[in-house]
């Protein structure tokens, strides 16, 4: 028998439920989960700030080993690497149908009928679908990857959430080589962006965050300068650090309306602004169209990612990412039976990850 921690609503303790792991059918792959980190969205659901279909098994930053292939499942990963029973893998949080307009238009993360691990309603007699479980069943259309041994679980776990999202953000932002990159928000996404931009040979990486400890940490992840978000002074501070032009690339990862508003004034003429931090309702911004026209701004939103971004994220963690202390983002590791404690610890340590080891 196997166990899952089933979530039935905020305020109800997670129920450890036993079930018989299923035999995978068709293209499905059964995975024995070895590691799952709690993400901010899991905390929001747990605390009731975000509503998901219930009952559900939370957790989408997941790693595991293949336990069984369905009879028609591919034995090669997204990049064509062979896998066997026992191979350690990670996979994209969203599985697309492969057939709808958005899947065919290369936006599988915006599939009309997506399957989102850690965000789906599960039957109580077979609670499979999230990371807070001993097993999970991968659906057809899931981009999955064999993980290189050089990336330990602690570092690989956020690959399919924070790291892949930042890889997508930077793919849309364009090359950071010799660019002045400004990063608003230095949480897990922000420090990952610092490290990736610096590895991409950015000229400067300026991280902005209200927390002293986040700013200090950003310096260890490749930020060349750190600033507190004093929005009155930020434009002049950034201008001074960017040859009086403003940033070539501005990444808004803080998700506050004030930060998003400020980003519009911090990019240089012809600069790129990516909005990726705002994933819950915030007051609207005031946007001066003439300013956008005359300053030739490129403004783009990025949400979730494509398989190619997860591939780039894994390559980064296995390569240049090794120079940065990604290990330090894990605050603690707890077994599945202490999952309640894991949520409490994660809530008490924002900007860090707490892991559950089923
Ligand atoms: Zn996540
Ligand atoms: Zn689709």
Coordinates of N, CA and C and ligand atoms in Angstrom, one line a residue, residues 95-104 107-108 110-114, ligand 2:
X95 N 0.5 19.5 -18.1 CA 0.5 18.6 -19.3 C -0.6 19.1 -20.2
X96 N -0.3 19.4 -21.4 CA -1.2 19.9 -22.4 C -1.9 18.7 -23.2
X97 N -3.0 19.0 -23.9 CA -3.7 17.9 -24.6 C -3.0 17.6 -25.9
X98 N -2.2 18.6 -26.4 CA -1.4 18.4 -27.6 C -2.3 18.7 -28.9
X99 N -3.5 19.0 -28.7 CA -4.4 19.1 -29.9 C -5.1 20.4 -30.0
X100 N -5.3 21.1 -28.9 CA -6.1 22.4 -28.9 C -5.3 23.5 -29.6
X101 N -5.9 24.6 -29.9 CA -5.2 25.8 -30.5 C -3.9 26.1 -29.8
X102 N -4.0 26.2 -28.5 CA -2.8 26.7 -27.8 C -1.7 25.7 -27.8
X103 N -2.0 24.4 -27.6 CA -1.0 23.4 -27.7 C -0.3 23.5 -29.1
X104 N -1.1 23.6 -30.1 CA -0.5 23.6 -31.5 C 0.2 24.9 -31.8
X107 N 2.0 27.0 -27.1 CA 1.8 27.5 -25.7 C 1.1 26.4 -24.9
X108 N 1.8 25.2 -24.8 CA 1.1 24.1 -24.1 C 0.7 24.5 -22.6
X110 N -0.8 26.9 -21.8 CA -2.1 27.6 -21.9 C -3.2 26.6 -22.5
X111 N -2.9 25.3 -22.5 CA -3.8 24.3 -23.1 C -5.3 24.6 -22.6
X112 N -6.2 24.3 -23.4 CA -7.6 24.5 -23.1 C -8.1 23.5 -22.1
X113 N -7.5 22.3 -22.1 CA -7.8 21.2 -21.2 C -6.6 20.7 -20.4
X114 N -5.9 21.6 -19.7 CA -4.7 21.2 -19.1 C -4.8 20.3 -17.9
Ligands
LIG2 ZN1 -4.2 21.6 -25.4

